[in-house]
XYZ file of C-alpha atoms in Angstrom:
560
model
C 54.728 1.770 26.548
C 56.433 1.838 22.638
C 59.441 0.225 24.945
C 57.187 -2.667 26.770
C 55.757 -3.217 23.236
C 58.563 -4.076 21.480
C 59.633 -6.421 24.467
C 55.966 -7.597 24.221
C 56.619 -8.554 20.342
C 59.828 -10.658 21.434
C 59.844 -14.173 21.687
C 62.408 -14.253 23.888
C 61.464 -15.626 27.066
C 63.564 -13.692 29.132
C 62.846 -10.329 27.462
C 58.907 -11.580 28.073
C 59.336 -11.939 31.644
C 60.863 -8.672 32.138
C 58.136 -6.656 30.343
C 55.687 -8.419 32.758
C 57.659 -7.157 35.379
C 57.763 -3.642 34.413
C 53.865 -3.940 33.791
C 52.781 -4.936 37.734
C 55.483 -2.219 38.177
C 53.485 0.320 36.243
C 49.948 -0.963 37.451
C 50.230 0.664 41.029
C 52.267 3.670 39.993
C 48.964 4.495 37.044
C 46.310 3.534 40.010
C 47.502 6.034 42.652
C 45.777 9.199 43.602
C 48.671 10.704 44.865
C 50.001 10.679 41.759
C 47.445 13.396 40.249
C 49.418 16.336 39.928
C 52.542 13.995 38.340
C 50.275 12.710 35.887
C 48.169 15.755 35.241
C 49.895 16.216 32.162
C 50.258 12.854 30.874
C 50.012 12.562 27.039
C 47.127 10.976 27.065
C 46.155 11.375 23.098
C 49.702 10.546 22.529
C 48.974 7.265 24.622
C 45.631 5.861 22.969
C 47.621 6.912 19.426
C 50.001 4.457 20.071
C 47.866 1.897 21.373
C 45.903 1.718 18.342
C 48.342 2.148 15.671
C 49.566 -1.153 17.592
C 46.048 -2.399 18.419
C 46.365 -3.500 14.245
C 49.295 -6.196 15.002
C 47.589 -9.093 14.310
C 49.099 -11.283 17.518
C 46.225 -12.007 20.129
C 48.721 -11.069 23.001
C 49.320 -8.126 22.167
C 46.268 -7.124 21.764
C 44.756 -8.270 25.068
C 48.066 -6.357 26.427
C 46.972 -2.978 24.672
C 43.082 -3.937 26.029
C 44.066 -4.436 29.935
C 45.711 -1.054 29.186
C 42.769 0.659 27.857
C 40.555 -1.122 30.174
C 43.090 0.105 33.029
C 43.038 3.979 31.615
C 38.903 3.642 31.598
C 38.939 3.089 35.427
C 40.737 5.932 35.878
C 38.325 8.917 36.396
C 41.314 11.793 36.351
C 42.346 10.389 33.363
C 38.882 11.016 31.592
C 38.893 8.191 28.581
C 35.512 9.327 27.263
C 36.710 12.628 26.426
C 39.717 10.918 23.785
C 37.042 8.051 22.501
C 37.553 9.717 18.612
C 41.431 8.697 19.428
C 40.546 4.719 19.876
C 37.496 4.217 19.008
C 37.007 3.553 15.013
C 40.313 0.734 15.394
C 38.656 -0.851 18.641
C 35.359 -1.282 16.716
C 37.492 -2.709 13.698
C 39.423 -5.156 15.623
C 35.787 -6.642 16.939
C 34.410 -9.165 15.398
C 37.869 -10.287 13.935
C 39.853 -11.457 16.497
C 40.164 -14.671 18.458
C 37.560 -15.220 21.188
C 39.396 -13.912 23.991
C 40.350 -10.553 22.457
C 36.544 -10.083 21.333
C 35.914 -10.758 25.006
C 38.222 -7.981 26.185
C 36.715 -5.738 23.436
C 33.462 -5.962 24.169
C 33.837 -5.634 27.747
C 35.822 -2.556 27.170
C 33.426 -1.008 24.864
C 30.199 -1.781 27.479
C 32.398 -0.024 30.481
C 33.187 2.656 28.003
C 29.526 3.071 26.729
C 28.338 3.421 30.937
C 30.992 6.097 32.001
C 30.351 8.243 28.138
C 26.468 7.897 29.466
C 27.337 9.963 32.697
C 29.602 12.328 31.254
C 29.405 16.252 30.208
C 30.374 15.025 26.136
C 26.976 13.114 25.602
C 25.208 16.729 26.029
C 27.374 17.790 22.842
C 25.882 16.757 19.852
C 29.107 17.746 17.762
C 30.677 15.173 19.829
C 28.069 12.772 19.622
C 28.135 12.956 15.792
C 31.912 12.991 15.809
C 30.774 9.410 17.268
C 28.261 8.592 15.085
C 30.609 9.011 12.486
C 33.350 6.985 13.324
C 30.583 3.987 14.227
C 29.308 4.222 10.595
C 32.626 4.479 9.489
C 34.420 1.220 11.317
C 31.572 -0.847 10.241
C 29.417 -1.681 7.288
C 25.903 -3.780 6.998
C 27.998 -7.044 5.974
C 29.859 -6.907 9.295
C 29.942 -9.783 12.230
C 27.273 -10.385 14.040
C 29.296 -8.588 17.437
C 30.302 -5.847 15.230
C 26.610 -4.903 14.443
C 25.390 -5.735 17.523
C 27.794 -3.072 19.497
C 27.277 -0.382 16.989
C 23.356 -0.179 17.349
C 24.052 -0.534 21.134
C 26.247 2.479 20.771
C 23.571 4.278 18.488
C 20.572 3.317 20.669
C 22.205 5.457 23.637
C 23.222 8.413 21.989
C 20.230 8.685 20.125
C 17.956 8.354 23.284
C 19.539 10.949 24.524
C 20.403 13.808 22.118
C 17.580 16.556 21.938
C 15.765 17.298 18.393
C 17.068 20.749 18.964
C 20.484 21.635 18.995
C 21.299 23.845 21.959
C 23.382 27.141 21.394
C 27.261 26.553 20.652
C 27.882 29.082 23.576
C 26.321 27.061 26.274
C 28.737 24.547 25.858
C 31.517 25.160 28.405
C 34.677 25.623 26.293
C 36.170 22.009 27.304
C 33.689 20.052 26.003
C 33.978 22.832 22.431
C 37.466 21.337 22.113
C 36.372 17.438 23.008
C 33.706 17.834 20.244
C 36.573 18.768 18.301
C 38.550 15.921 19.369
C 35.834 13.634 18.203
C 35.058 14.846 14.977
C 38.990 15.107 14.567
C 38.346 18.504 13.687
C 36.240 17.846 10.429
C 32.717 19.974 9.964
C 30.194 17.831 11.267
C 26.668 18.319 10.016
C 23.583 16.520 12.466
C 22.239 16.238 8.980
C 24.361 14.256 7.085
C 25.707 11.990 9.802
C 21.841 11.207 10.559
C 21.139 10.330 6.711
C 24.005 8.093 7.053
C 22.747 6.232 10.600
C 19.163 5.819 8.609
C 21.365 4.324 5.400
C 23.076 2.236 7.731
C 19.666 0.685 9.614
C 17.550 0.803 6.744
C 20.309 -1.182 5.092
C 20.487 -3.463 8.063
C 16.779 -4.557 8.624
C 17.202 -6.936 6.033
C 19.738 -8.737 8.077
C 19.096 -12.322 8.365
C 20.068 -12.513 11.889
C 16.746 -11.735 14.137
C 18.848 -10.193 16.767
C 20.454 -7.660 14.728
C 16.705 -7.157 12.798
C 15.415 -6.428 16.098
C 18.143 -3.989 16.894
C 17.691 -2.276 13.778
C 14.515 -2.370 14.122
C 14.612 -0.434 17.652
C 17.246 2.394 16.198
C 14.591 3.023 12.919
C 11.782 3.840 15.114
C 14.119 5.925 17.313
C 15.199 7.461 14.506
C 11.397 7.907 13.181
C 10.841 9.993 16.240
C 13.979 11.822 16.439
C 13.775 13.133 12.498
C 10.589 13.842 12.903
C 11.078 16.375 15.524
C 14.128 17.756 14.253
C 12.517 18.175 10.461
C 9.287 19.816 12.598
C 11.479 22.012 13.835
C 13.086 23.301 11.168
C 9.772 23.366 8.771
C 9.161 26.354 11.563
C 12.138 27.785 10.651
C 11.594 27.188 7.052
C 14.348 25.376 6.811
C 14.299 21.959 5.138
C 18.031 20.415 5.099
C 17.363 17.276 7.163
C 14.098 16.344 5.052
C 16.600 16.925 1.998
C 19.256 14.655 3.310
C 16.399 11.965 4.680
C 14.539 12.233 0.815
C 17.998 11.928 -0.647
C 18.578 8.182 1.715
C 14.631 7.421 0.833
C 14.736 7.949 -3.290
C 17.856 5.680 -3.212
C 16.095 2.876 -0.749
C 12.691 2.629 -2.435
C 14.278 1.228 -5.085
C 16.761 -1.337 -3.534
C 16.552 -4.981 -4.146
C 16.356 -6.259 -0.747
C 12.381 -6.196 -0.845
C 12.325 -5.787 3.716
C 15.063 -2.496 2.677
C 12.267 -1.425 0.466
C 9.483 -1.670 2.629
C 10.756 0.115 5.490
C 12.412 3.053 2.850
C 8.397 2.873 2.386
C 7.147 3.347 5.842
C 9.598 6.073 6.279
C 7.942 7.918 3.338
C 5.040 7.351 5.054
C 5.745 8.495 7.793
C 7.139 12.187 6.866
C 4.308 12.849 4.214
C 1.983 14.318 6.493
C 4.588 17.402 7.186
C 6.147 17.386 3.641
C 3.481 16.247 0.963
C 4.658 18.539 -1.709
C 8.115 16.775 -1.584
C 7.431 13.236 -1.498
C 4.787 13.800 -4.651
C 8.565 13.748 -6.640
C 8.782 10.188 -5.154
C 5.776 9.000 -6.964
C 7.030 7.685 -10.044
C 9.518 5.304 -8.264
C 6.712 4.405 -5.865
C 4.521 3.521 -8.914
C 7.493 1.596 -10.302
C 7.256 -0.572 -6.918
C 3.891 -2.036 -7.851
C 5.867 -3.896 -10.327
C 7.527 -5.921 -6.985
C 6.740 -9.346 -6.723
C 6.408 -8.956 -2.706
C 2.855 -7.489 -2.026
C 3.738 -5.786 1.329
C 5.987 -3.676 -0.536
C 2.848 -3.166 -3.368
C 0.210 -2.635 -0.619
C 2.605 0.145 0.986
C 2.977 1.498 -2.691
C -0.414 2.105 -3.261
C -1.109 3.330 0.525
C 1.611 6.116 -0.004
C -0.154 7.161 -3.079
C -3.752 7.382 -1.292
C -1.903 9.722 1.359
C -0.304 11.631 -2.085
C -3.648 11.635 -3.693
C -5.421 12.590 -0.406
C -3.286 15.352 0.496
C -2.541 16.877 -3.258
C -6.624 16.064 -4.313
C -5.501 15.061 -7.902
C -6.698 12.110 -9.476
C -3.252 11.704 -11.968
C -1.498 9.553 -9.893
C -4.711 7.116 -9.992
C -4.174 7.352 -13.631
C -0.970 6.069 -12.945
C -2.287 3.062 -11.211
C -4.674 2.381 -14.330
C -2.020 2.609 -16.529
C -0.086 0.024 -15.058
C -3.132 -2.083 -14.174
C -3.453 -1.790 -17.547
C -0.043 -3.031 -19.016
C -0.037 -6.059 -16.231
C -3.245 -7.406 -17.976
C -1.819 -7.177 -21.548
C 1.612 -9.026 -20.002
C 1.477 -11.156 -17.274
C -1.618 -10.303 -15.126
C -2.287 -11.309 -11.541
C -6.010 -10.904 -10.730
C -4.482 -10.975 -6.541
C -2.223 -8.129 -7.140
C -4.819 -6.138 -9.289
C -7.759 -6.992 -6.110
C -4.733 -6.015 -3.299
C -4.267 -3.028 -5.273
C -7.954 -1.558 -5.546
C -8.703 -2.697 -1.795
C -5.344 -0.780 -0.159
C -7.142 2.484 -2.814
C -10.422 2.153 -0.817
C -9.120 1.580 2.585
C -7.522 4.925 2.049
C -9.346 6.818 0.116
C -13.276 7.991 0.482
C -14.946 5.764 -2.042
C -17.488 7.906 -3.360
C -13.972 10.612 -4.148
C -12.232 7.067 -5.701
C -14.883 6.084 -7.295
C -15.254 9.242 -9.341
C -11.452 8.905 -10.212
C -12.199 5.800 -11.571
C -14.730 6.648 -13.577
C -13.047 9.901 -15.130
C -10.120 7.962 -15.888
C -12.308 4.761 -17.534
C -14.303 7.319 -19.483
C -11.395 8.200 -21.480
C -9.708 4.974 -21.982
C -9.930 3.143 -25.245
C -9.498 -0.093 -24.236
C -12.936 -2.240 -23.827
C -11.606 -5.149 -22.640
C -9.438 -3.419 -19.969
C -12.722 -1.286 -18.793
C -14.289 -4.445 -18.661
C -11.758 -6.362 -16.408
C -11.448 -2.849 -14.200
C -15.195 -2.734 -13.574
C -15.900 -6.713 -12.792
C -13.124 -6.270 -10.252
C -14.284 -2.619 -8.986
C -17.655 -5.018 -8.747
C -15.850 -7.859 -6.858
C -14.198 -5.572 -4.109
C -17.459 -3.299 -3.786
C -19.519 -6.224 -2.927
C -17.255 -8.809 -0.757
C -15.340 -6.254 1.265
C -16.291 -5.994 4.809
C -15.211 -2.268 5.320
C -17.176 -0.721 1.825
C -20.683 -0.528 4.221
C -20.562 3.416 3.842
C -20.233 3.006 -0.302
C -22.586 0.662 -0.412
C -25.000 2.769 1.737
C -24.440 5.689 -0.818
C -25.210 3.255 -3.727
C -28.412 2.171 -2.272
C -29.427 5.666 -1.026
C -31.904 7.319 -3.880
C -31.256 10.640 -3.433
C -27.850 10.416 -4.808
C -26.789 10.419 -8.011
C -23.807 7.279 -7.222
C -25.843 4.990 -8.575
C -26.449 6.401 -12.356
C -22.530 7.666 -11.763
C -21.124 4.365 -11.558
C -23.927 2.115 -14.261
C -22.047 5.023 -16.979
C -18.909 2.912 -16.631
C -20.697 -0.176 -15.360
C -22.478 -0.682 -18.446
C -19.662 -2.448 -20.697
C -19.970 -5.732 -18.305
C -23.762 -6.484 -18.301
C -23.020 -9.144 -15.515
C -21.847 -6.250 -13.153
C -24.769 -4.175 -13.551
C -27.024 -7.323 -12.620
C -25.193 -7.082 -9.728
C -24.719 -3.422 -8.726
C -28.738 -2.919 -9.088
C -29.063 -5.865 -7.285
C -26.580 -4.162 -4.367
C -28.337 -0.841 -4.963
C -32.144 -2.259 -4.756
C -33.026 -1.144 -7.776
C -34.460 -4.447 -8.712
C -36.574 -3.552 -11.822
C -33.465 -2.768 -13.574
C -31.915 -5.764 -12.530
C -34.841 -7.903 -13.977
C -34.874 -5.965 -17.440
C -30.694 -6.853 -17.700
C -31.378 -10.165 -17.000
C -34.371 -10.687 -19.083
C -31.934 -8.884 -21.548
C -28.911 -11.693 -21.271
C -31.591 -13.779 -22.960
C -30.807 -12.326 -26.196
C -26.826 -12.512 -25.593
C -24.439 -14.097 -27.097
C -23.894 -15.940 -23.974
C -20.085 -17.735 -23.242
C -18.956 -19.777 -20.402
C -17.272 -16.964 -19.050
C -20.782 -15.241 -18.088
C -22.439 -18.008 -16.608
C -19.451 -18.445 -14.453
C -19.951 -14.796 -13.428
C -23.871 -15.169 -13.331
C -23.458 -18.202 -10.708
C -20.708 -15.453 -8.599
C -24.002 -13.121 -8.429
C -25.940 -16.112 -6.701
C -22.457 -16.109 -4.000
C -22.860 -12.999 -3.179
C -26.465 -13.169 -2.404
C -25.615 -15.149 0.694
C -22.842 -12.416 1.942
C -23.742 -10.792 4.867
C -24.876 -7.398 3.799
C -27.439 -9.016 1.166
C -29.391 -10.269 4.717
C -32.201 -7.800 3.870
C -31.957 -8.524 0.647
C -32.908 -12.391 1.287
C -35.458 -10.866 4.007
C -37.258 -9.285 1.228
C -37.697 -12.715 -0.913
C -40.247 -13.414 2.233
C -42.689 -10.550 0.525
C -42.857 -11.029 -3.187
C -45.606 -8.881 -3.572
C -43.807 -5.741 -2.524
C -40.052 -6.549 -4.442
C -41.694 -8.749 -7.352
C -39.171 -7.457 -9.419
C -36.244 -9.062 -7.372
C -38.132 -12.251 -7.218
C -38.311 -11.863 -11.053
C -35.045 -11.229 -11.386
C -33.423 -14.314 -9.232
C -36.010 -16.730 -11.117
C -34.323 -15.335 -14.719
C -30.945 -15.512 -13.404
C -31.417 -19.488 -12.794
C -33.131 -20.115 -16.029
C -29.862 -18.654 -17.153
C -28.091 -20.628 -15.342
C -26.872 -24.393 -16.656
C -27.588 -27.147 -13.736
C -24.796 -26.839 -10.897
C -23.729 -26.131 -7.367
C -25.385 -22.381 -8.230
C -28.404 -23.488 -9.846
C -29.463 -25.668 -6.871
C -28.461 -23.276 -4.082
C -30.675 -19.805 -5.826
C -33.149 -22.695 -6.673
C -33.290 -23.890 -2.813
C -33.346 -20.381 -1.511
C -35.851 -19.445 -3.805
C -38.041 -22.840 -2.948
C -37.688 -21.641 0.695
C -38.982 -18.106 0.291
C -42.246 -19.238 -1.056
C -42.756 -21.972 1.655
C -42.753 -19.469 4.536
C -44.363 -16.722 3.560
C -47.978 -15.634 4.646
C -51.258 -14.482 3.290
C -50.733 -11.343 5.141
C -47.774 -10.390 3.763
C -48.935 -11.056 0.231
C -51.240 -8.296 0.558
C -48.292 -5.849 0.651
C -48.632 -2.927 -2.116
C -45.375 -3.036 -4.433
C -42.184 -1.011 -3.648
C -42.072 2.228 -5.695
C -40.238 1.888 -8.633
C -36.592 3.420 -8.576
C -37.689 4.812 -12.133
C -37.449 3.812 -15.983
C -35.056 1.256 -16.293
C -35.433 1.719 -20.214
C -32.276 4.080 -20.952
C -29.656 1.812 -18.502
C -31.199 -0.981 -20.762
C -30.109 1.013 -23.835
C -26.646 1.870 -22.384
C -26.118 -1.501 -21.829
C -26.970 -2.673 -25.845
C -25.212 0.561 -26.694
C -21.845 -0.392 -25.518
C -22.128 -4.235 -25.607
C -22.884 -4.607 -29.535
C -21.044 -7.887 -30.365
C -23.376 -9.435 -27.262
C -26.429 -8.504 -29.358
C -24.634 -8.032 -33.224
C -27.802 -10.616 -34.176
C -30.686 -8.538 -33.553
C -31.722 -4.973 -33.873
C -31.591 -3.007 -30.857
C -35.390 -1.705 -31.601
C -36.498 -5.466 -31.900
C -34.493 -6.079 -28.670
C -36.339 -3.276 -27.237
C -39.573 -4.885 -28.467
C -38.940 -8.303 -27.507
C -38.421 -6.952 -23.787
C -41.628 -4.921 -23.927
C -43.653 -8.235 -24.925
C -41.743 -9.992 -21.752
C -42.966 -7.761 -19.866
C-alpha cells in the first residue's frame, strides 16, 4: 500500500497505469476466503495508520483511492473494521465536510456502512468503547462545522446512545477481546461515562442554536435522548450516593445558563428543569444566575427563569428567592421598566406556585419594603393578574370565601392603591367596603392616572367570572351596596367609552327586574368596613393631605 501510494502521487502516466494494475491485482487476492489463515495476521492497525496519515493529502484521488480501500476492508467480515474504528475514525470525520463532492460521497457512504456493521457487533455492548467513540466524534468536530459534518456526528451519537444501558455492566463480563478493543478505542486513555457525556450535552446544547433546521432537529432528538439517559444514570447513582454525573451535568448547565445564544440558554434551562426534582438542594446554587436571566430580553428564556425558581421555591419552601424576584422587579421599574415582562413574570409565579402560599410571600416581602411607589405598582399588577387570569378561579374562590382570613391578608398590602381595593372587595363580594372606598375617592386628590384605573374596574366587570356579579345587579334590594358602589364609581368617572358602558349596564339592571325580587331582605354585611377605610387614609396621606382624617371620617358618616 505505502508502495501503490507513492505511484498513486505520480503524475506519470505510465507509473499511474501500473498502480491500477497492481490494485485489480490486489482486489481478488483481499476478497478470497481461502485466503483466511494467510491473512489472519495481517497488520491491520498498521494498515488503517497508514491510510489516514495519507487520508490528509489534500488530492481528491487519493483520497477516493484510500476510501475504496477502507470501503473494501469494511466488507470484509474476517477482517473486523469496527473493532480498529479509534484507528480511522477522528481523520475520516475531519476530511468530511471538506472535500470535493465526490470524496464526501465516498465518506459518507463509508461512514453509514460502518455505522450498520458497529450496530451488530460485540463493541457497541462496551461502553468504554463506545465512549472511546464518543470521544473522538466530539473531538473531530466542533458546533461551527459543515452541515454533513454535524449531520453524521449526531447520526453516530443517536445510535450509540439508544443503545448503551444507564448502568454500566461489570468490567468482568466483558469477554477479554472486546477489554482490549475498548482499549483500542479510547487509545488507551482513562475514559470516564461522565465526562465524555458532559461533553456530548456541551456539544448539543451548543448546537440547538444552529440555524440549519435539520441539524436543530437532530440536536434536538440527541438532547432528549440524552434527558432520559442522564436521568437514569444520575438515579442510579443518587442510590448509590454517588453524585459525579450530576456534578459534571451542573458543571455544563452553570456555564450554559449564561450563554449568549438566547435558544443555548433556554434549553441549559429545561435541563435544569428537568433534574431538579432528584437534586433540588444542588440546583438552589444555580439561582443567582437564573435570577440574572430575568434580565434577558427573550421572554421564553424569562418565563423558564421564573418557572425554575417556583420548582426551587416549591421544593426548598423559602420565600428568599421571591425576594429576589422583588428586588429585581424593583430595579427594572426605577430603570427601564416593561409592565409585559413584570405581568409574564407574576403569571409564570402563580401558574407554579399555590396562590394563597405566593400570595403570603408577597405580602411578607411588601411589608418590609420602603418603597411606596414600588408597593404600589406591585399591588395594581398583583390586582391585574388576580382578576383577568383564567387559571386564578381557586384564589379567587379563597378571596371570596368568608371564613378565611385571605381577604383582610391581602387589603394589609392592598391598601396603598385605593383603586385596587375597589376592586379586590368588589372580586371578594364584600360590597359595603367597596362603596365606603369609593364614596371615599370623593375626597381624593384625584389624577388622570386613577380615572384611567377606575374605568379598568368597569372592564373587568364584564370578565367572565364577574357573571354573578352582574346577576346580582338584577336584585338591588339584597346587594344595595354594590349597586351603590357602581353608581359612585360613574359619578367618578369623566364622560367616555367607560362611563356609557357601567351607565348602560346599570340602565339595564333596573329595566328587568321585578317586584318580587325587590322584596328580597339585604345580604348580611361582611362586617365594619370602618378600619379598611382607615387603612386606606392611613397609608394614602398625600390623596387626602387637605382634610383631616376625623372630618373625612365624618363626611362619610353623613353620606351614609
Amino acid at each position: 500500500m505505502e508502495v501503490l501510494f507513492q505511484m498513486k502521487k505520480d503524475q506519470t502516466a505510465e507509473i499511474v497505469t501500473f498502480s491500477n494494475k497492481i490494485d485489480e491485482c490486489l482486489d481478488p487476492i483481499v476478497k478470497n476466503d481461502n485466503y483466511r489463515e494467510k491473512y489472519k495476521n495481517i497488520d491491520m492497525v498498521g494498515c488503517l495508520k497508514f491510510m489516514c496519515t495519507n487520508l490528509k493529502y489534500d488530492m481528491s484521488k487519493i483520497n477516493l483511492w484510500l476510501m475504496g480501500w477502507f470501503n473494501l476492508f469494511l466488507s470484509i467480515d474476517r477482517l473486523d473494521l469496527p473493532k480498529y474504528m479509534s484507528c480511522f475514525f477522528k481523520e475520516v470525520m475531519g476530511k468530511l465536510g471538506q472535500s470535493p463532492n465526490e470524496v464526501n460521497q465516498s465518506l459518507q457512504t463509508f461512514l453509514e456502512n460502518l455505522r450498520r456493521k458497529f450496530v451488530v457487533s460485540p463493541y457497541i455492548k462496551s461502553r468504554k468503547f463506545c465512549m472511546g467513540i464518543l470521544r473522538n466524534l466530539t473531538e473531530s468536530c466542533d458546533p461551527k462545522s459543515s452541515k454533513q459534518k454535524l449531520s453524521e456526528v449526531f447520526k453516530w451519537v443517536e445510535t450509540i446512545l439508544a443503545v448503551q444501558p444507564a448502568q454500566q455492566s461489570s468490567p468482568a463480563k466483558e469477554d477479554e477481546e472486546m477489554m482490549v478493543s475498548a482499549d483500542l478505542a479510547s487509545g488507551g486513555a482513562v475514559l470516564t461515562f461522565e465526562d465524555i457525556i458532559s461533553d456530548i450535552l456541551l456539544f448539543t446544547l451548543q448546537c440547538l442554536s444552529n440555524e440549519d433546521e435539520a441539524i436543530k432537529s437532530a440536536a434536538l432528538k440527541v438532547n432528549n435522548q440524552l434527558q432520559s439517559k442522564i436521568l437514569d444514570v444520575v438515579k442510579i447513582e443518587k442510590n448509590k450516593e454517588n453524585t459525579t454525573t450530576f456534578l459534571r451535568i451542573f458543571d455544563t448547565l452553570q456555564r450554559m445558563i449564561s450563554a449568549e445564544n438566547y435558544t443555548t440558554v433556554y434549553y441549559a434551562m429545561k435541563w435544569i428543569e428537568h433534574l431538579i426534582d432528584n437534586f433540588p438542594a444542588e440546583l438552589t446554587q444555580l439561582s443567582e444566575k437564573i435570577i440574572k436571566n430575568l434580565d434577558n430580553d427573550n421572554l421564553k428564556i424569562v418565563e423558564i427563569s421564573v418557572t425554575l425558581i417556583s420548582k426551587i421555591v416549591n421544593k426548598i419552601d423559602d420565600c428568599d428567592l421571591i425576594a429576589d424576584v422583588l428586588t429585581y422587579l424593583e430595579n427594572m421599574m426605577k430603570s427601564d421598566y416593561d409592565q409585559t415582562k413584570s405581568l409574564a413574570i407574576l403569571k409564570t409565579l402563580f401558574n407554579n406556585i399555590k396562590g394563597d402560599k405566593l400570595l403570603s410571600y408577597f405580602a411578607k416581602a411588601l411589608r418590609s419594603n420602603p418603597s411606596k411607589e414600588f408597593r404600589v405598582n406591585m399591588i395594581q399588577n398583583l390586582d391585574l393578574v388576580i382578576n383577568i387570569e383564567e387559571n386564578m378561579h381557586s384564589l379567587r374562590s379563597q378571596i371570596k370565601d368568608r371564613t378565611s382570613n385571605m381577604f383582610d391578608t391581602l387589603f394589609e398590602i392592598w391598601c396603598v392603591d385605593p383603586i385596587s381595593c375597589i376592586s379586590l372587595s368588589l372580586l371578594s363580594e364584600r360590597y359595603e367596603t367597596a362603596f365606603r372606598i369609593v364614596q371615599l375617592m370623593s375626597f381624593a386628590n384625584m389624577n388622570v392616572g386613577m380615572l384611567i384605573r377606575l374605568s379598568q374596574i368597569v372592564k373587568l366587570i364584564d370578565m367572565p367570572h364577574y357573571a354573578a356579579t352582574r346577576m346580582q345587579l338584577l336584585r338591588p334590594k339584597k346587594y344595595p351596596y354594590l349597586v351603590h358602589t357602581l353608581k359612585g364609581i360613574l359619578m367618578l368617572l369623566p364622560q367616555g367609552k367607560a362611563f356609557d358602558s357601567l351607565k348602560n349596564r346599570l340602565e339595564c339592571s333596573s329595566l328587568v327586574f321585578d317586584a318580587k325580587q325587590q322584596e328580597d331582605s339585604p345580604v348580611e354585611s361582611a362586617g365594619d368596613p370602618t378600619k379598611y377605610i382607615t387603612t386606606i387614609v392611613a397609608e394614602s396621606p398625600s390623596l387626602f393631605d387637605h382634610m383631616d382624617t376625623t372630618k373625612i371620617m365624618e363626611q362619610l358618616e353623613a353620606l351614609s
